[in-house]
CSV table of C-alpha atoms in Angstrom, one decimal:
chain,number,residue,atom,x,y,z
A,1,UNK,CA,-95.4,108.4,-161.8
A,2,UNK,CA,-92.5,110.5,-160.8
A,3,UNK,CA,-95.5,113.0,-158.6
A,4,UNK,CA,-96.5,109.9,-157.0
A,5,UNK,CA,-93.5,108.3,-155.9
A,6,UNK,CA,-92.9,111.9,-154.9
A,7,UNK,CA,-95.6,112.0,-152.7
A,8,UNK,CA,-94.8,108.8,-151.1
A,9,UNK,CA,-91.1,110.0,-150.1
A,10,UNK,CA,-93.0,113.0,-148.5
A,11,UNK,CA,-96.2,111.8,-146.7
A,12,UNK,CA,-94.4,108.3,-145.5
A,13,UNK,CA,-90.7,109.0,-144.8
A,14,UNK,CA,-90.4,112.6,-144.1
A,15,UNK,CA,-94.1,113.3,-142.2
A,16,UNK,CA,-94.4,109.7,-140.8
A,17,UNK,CA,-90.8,107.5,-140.4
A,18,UNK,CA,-88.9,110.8,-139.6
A,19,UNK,CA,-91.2,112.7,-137.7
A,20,UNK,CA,-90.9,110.9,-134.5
A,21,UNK,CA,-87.1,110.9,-135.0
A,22,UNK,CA,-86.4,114.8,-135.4
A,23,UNK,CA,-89.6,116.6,-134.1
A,24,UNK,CA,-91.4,114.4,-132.0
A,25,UNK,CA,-94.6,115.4,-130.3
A,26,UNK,CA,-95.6,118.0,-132.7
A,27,UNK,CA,-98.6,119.4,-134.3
A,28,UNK,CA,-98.7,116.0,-136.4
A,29,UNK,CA,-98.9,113.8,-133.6
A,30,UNK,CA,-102.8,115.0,-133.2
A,31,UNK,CA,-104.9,112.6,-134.2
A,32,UNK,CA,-107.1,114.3,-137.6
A,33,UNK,CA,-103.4,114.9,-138.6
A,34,UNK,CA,-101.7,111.6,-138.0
A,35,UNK,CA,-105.3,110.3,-139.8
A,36,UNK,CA,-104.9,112.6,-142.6
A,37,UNK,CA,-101.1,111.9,-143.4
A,38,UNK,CA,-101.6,107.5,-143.5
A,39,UNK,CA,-104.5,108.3,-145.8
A,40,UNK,CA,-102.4,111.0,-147.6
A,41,UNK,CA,-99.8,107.9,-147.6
A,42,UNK,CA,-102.0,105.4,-149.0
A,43,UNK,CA,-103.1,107.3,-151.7
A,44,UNK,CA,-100.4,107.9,-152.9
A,45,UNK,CA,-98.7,104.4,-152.4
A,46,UNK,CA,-101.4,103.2,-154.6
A,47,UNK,CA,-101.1,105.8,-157.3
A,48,UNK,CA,-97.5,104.7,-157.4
A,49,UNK,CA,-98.4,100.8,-158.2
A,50,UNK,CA,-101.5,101.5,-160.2
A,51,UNK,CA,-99.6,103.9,-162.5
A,52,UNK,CA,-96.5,101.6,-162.8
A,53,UNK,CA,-99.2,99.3,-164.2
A,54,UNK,CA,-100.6,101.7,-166.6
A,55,UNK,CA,-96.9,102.7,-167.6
A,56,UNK,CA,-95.8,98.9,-168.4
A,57,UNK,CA,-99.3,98.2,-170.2
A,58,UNK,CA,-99.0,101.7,-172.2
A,59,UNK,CA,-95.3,99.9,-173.1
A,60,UNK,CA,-97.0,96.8,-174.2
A,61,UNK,CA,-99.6,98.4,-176.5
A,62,UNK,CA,-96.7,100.4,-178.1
A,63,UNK,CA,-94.6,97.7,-178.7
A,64,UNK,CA,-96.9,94.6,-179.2
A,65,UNK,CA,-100.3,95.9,-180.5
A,66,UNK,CA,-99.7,98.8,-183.7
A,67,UNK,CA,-103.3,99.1,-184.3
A,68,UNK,CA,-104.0,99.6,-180.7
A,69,UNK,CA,-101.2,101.8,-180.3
A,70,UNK,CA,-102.6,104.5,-182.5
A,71,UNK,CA,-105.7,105.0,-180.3
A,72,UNK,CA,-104.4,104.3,-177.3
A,73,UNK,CA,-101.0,105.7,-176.6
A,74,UNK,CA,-102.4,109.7,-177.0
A,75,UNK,CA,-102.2,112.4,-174.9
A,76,UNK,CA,-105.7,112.1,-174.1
A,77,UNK,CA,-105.9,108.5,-173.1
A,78,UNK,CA,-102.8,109.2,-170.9
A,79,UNK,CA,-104.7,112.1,-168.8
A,80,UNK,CA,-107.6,109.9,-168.6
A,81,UNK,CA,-105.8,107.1,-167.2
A,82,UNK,CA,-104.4,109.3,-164.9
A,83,UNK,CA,-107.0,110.9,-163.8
A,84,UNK,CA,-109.0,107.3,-163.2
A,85,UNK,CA,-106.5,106.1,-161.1
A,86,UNK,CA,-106.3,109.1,-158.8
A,87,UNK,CA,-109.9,108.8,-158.8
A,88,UNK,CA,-110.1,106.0,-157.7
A,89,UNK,CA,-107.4,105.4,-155.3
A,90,UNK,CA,-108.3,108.5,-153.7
A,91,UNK,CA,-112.4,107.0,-153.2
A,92,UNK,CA,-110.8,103.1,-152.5
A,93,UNK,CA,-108.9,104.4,-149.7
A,94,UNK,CA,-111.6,106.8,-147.4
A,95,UNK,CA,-111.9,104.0,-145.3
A,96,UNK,CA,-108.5,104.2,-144.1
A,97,UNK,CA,-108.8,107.6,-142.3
A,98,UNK,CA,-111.3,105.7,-139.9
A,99,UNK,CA,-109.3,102.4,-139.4
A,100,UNK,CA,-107.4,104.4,-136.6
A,101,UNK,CA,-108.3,105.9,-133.2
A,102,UNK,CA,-106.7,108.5,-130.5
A,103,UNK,CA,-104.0,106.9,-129.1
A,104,UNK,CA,-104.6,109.2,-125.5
A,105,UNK,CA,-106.4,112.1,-125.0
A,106,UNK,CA,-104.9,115.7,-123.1
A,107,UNK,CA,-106.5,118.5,-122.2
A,108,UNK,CA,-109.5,117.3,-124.5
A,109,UNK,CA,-107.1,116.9,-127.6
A,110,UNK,CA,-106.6,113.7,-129.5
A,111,UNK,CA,-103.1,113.0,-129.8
A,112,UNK,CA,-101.7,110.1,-132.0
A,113,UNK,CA,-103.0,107.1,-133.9
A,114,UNK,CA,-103.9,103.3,-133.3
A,115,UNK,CA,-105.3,101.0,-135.4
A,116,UNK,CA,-108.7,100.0,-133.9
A,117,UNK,CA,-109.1,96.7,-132.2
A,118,UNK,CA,-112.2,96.0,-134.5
A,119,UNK,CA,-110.1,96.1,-137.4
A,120,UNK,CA,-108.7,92.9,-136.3
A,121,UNK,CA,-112.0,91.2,-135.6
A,122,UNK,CA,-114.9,92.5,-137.4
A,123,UNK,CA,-115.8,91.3,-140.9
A,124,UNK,CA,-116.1,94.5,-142.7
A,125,UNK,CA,-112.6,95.6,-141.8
A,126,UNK,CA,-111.3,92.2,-142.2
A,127,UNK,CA,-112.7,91.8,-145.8
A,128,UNK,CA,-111.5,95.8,-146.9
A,129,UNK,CA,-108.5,94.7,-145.6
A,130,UNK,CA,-108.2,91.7,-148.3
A,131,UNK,CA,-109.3,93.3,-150.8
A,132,UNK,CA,-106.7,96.1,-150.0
A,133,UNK,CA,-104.0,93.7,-150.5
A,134,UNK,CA,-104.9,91.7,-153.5
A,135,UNK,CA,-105.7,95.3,-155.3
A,136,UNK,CA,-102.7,96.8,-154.1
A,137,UNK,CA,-100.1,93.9,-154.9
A,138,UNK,CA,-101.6,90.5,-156.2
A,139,UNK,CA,-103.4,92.1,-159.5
A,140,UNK,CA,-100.4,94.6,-160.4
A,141,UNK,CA,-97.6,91.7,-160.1
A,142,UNK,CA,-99.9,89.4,-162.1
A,143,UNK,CA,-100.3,92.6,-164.6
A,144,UNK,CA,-97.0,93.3,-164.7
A,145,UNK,CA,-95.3,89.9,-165.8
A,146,UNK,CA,-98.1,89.5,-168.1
A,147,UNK,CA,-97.8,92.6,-169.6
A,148,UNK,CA,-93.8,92.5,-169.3
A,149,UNK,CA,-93.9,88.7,-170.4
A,150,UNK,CA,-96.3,89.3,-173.3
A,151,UNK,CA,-93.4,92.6,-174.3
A,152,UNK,CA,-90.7,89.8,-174.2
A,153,UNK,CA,-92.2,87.3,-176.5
A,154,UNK,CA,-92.7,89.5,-178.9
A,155,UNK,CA,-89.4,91.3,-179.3
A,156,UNK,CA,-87.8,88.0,-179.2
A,157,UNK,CA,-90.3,86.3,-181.8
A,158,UNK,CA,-89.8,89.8,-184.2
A,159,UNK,CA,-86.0,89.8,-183.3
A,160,UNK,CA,-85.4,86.1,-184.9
A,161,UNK,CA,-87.7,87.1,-187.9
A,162,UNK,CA,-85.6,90.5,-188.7
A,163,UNK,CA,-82.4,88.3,-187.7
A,164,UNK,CA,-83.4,85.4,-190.0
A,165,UNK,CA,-84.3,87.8,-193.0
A,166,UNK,CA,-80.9,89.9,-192.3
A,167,UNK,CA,-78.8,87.0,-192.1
A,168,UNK,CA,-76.5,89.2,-190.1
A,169,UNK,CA,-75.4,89.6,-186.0
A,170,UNK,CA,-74.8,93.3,-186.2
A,171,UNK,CA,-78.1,95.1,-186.3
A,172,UNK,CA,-78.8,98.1,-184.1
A,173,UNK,CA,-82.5,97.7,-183.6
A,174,UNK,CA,-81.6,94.1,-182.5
A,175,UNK,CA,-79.1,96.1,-179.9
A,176,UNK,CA,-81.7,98.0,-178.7
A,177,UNK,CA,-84.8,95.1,-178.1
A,178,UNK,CA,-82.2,93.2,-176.0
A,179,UNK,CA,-82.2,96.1,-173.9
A,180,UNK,CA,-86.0,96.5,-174.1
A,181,UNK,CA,-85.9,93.0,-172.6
A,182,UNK,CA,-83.1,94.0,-169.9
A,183,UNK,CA,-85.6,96.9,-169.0
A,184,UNK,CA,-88.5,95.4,-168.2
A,185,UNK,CA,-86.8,92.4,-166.7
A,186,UNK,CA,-85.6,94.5,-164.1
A,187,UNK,CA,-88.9,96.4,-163.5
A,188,UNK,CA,-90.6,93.3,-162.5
A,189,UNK,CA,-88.0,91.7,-160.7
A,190,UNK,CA,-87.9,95.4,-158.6
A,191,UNK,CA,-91.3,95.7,-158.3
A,192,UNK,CA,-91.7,92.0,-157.4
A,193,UNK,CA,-88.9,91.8,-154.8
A,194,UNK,CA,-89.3,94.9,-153.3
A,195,UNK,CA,-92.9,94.8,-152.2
A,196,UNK,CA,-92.7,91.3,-151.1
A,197,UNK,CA,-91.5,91.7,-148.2
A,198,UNK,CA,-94.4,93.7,-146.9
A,199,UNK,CA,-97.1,90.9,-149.0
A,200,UNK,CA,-95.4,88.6,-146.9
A,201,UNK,CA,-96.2,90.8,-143.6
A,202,UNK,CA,-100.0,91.9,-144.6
A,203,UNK,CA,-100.8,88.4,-145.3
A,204,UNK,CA,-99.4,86.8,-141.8
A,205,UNK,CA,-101.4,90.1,-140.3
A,206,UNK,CA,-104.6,88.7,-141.7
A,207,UNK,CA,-104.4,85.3,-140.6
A,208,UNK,CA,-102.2,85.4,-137.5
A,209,UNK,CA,-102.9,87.9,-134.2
A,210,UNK,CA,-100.1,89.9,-135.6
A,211,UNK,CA,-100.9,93.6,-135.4
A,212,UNK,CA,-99.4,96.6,-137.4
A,213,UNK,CA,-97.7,99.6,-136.5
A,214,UNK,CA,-96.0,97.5,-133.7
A,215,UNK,CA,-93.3,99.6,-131.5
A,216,UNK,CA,-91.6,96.7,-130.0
A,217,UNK,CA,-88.7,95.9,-132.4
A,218,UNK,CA,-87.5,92.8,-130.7
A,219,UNK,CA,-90.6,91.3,-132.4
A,220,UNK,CA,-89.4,89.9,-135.6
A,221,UNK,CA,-92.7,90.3,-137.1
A,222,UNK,CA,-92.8,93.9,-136.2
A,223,UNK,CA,-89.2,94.1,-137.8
A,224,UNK,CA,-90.3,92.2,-140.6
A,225,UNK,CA,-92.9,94.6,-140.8
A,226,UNK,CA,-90.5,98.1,-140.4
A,227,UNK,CA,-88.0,96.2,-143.0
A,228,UNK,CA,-91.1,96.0,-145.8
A,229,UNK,CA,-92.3,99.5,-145.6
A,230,UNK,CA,-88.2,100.4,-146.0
A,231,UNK,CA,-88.2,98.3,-149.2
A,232,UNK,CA,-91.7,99.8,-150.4
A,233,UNK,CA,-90.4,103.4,-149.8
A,234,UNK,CA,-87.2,102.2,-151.9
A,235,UNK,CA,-89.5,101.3,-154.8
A,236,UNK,CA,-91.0,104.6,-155.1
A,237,UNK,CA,-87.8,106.1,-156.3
A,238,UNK,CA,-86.4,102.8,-158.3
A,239,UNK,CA,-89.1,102.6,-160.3
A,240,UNK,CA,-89.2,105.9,-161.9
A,241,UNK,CA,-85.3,106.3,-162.0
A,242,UNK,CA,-85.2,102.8,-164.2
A,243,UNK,CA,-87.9,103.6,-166.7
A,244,UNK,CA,-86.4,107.3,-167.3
A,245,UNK,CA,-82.8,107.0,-167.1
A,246,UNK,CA,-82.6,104.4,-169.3
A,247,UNK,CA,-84.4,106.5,-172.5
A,248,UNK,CA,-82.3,108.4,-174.3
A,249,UNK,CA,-84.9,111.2,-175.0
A,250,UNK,CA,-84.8,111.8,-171.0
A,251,UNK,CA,-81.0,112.0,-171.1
A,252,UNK,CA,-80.7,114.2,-173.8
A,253,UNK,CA,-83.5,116.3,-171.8
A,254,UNK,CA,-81.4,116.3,-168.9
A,255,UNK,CA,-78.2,117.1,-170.5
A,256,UNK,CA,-79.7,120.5,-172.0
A,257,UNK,CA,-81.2,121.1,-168.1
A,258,UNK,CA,-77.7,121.1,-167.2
A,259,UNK,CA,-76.4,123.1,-170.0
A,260,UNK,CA,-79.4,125.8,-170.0
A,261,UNK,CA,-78.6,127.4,-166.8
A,262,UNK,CA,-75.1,127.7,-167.8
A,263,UNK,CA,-75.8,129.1,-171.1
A,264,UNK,CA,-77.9,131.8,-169.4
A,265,UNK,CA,-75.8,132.5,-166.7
A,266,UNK,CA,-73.2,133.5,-169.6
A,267,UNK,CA,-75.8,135.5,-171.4
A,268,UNK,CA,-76.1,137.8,-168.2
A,269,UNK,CA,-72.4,137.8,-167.6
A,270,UNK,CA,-72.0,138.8,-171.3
C-alpha cells in the first residue's frame, strides 16, 4: 500500500502536476514520455484502490471469519494478492498508453500529449472507458462498506455478548473494538469522499461532451476536474497514514526508528 501510494505522489504530482510548473518543456514533455508517465500513473492509482480493498477484506477475515483467518491471512496469500493485483492493473491499463496522441510535432519529435478525439466517439474506447470507472471506483466503494459494514456488525454483535456475560462497562477489549469501529469508519468515509469528486467528473465526461485534461480553468468542469485529481492524490497518503498510525505495533516500530540512530550514534561517540 504505502509503495503504491508512493508511486502515485511521484508519477502524478511530482512528474505530471509539477512538471509544467518548475521545469516546463523538458525531456518529459515528449510524447513516449508523457505516454509512459499517465500509464505509469494509472497503474499505480489502481494498485492504490485495489490494495486498500485487499487490506480492508484481509481485516474482515481476521476479525469476522477465524476459520478463514488461518488460511488466509499468511504471508503467502498476502504476496499472492499482491502480486495479482499488480498483475493485473499493470495488463488492465496497456490501453491507456494509446488513448493519447502528439500534441505538435518539431523538428520530427513528438512533443506532449492529447487524448485522441476517437476516445470520445468510438465504441471501444467509450466502453474501456466504463469499465475503467466502475473497476476503479464503483466495485471498491461497494467492497469496502461491505467489507467495513460486515467488520462493524460483528464487533458490535460480539461486544454486547462479552458486555452482557461481564455485566461490567470497563473492559479493555471493549475499548479497543470501539476504536476498530472508529477505524474503519473513517477509511470508508475517506476513501468514499475523496474520490468522489473525480466519479462525479468521469461520469459527466462519459455522458456529456466534456473532455479531460482541459487547460482552460474558467471551465468549471475542468476545475471540477483539477479539484478531483487534488483530492485523489490526497488519498494516496490518507489512506496508509490511518490504517498504520493508528496500530500500536507500527508506533512502537517507529519509536525504536527514532531511538536506533541515536543509540548508535552514541555507540560511535563512545
Amino acid at each position: 500500500m504505502a509503495v503504491a501510494d508512493l508511486l502515485c505522489l511521484v508519477f502524478d504530482v511530482i512528474l505530471f502536476e509539477l512538471h509544467g510548473i518548475y521545469y516546463p518543456d523538458s525531456f518529459l514533455d515528449y510524447t513516449a514520455i508523457c505516454r509512459m508517465n499517465f500509464f505509469l500513473i494509472f497503474i499505480s492509482v489502481e494498485c492504490s484502490v485495489w490494495l486498500t480493498v485487499a487490506f480492508t477484506f484481509d481485516r474482515y477475515v481476521a476479525i469476522c471469519c477465524q476459520k478463514l483467518r488461518t488460511r488466509y491471512c499468511t504471508e503467502k496469500s498476502a504476496k499472492v494478492v499482491v502480486a495479482t493485483i499488480w498483475g493485473l492493473s499493470i495488463l488492465e491499463n496497456i490501453p491507456r498508453y494509446f488513448v493519447s496522441e502528439p500534441q505538435v510535432i518539431i523538428d520530427n519529435i513528438a512533443w506532449f500529449c492529447i487524448v485522441k478525439a476517437s476516445r470520445y466517439t468510438e465504441l471501444i474506447w467509450i466502453t474501456y472507458l466504463w469499465i475503467d470507472i466502475i473497476f476503479l471506483t464503483f466495485i471498491p466503494f461497494l467492497l469496502v462498506l461491505l467489507c467495513n459494514g460486515l467488520t462493524i456488525k460483528h464487533i458490535l454483535l460480539t461486544s454486547r455478548i462479552r458486555k452482557a456475560l461481564r455485566g461490567s462497562d470497563n473492559d479493555s477489549e471493549l475499548e479497543n473494538r470501539k476504536k476498530s469501529i472508529v477505524l474503519l469508519l473513517l477509511i470508508s468515509a475517506n476513501f468514499i469522499l475523496l474520490w468522489m469528486v473525480i466519479l462525479i467528473h468521469f461520469i459527466c465526461a462519459q455522458i456529456t461532451e466534456v473532455e479531460f485534461l482541459q487547460t482552460n480553468y474558467s471551465n468549471p468542469f475542468a476545475i471540477l476536474e483539477q479539484a478531483g485529481y487534488m483530492l485523489q492524490d490526497l488519498s494516496s497518503c490518507t489512506n496508509t497514514i490511518i490504517y498504520v498510525a493508528s496500530q500500536a505495533k507500527f508506533r512502537e516500530d517507529l519509536q525504536i526508528l527514532f531511538k536506533y540512530p541515536r543509540a548508535l550514534l552514541f555507540k560511535v561517540r563512545k
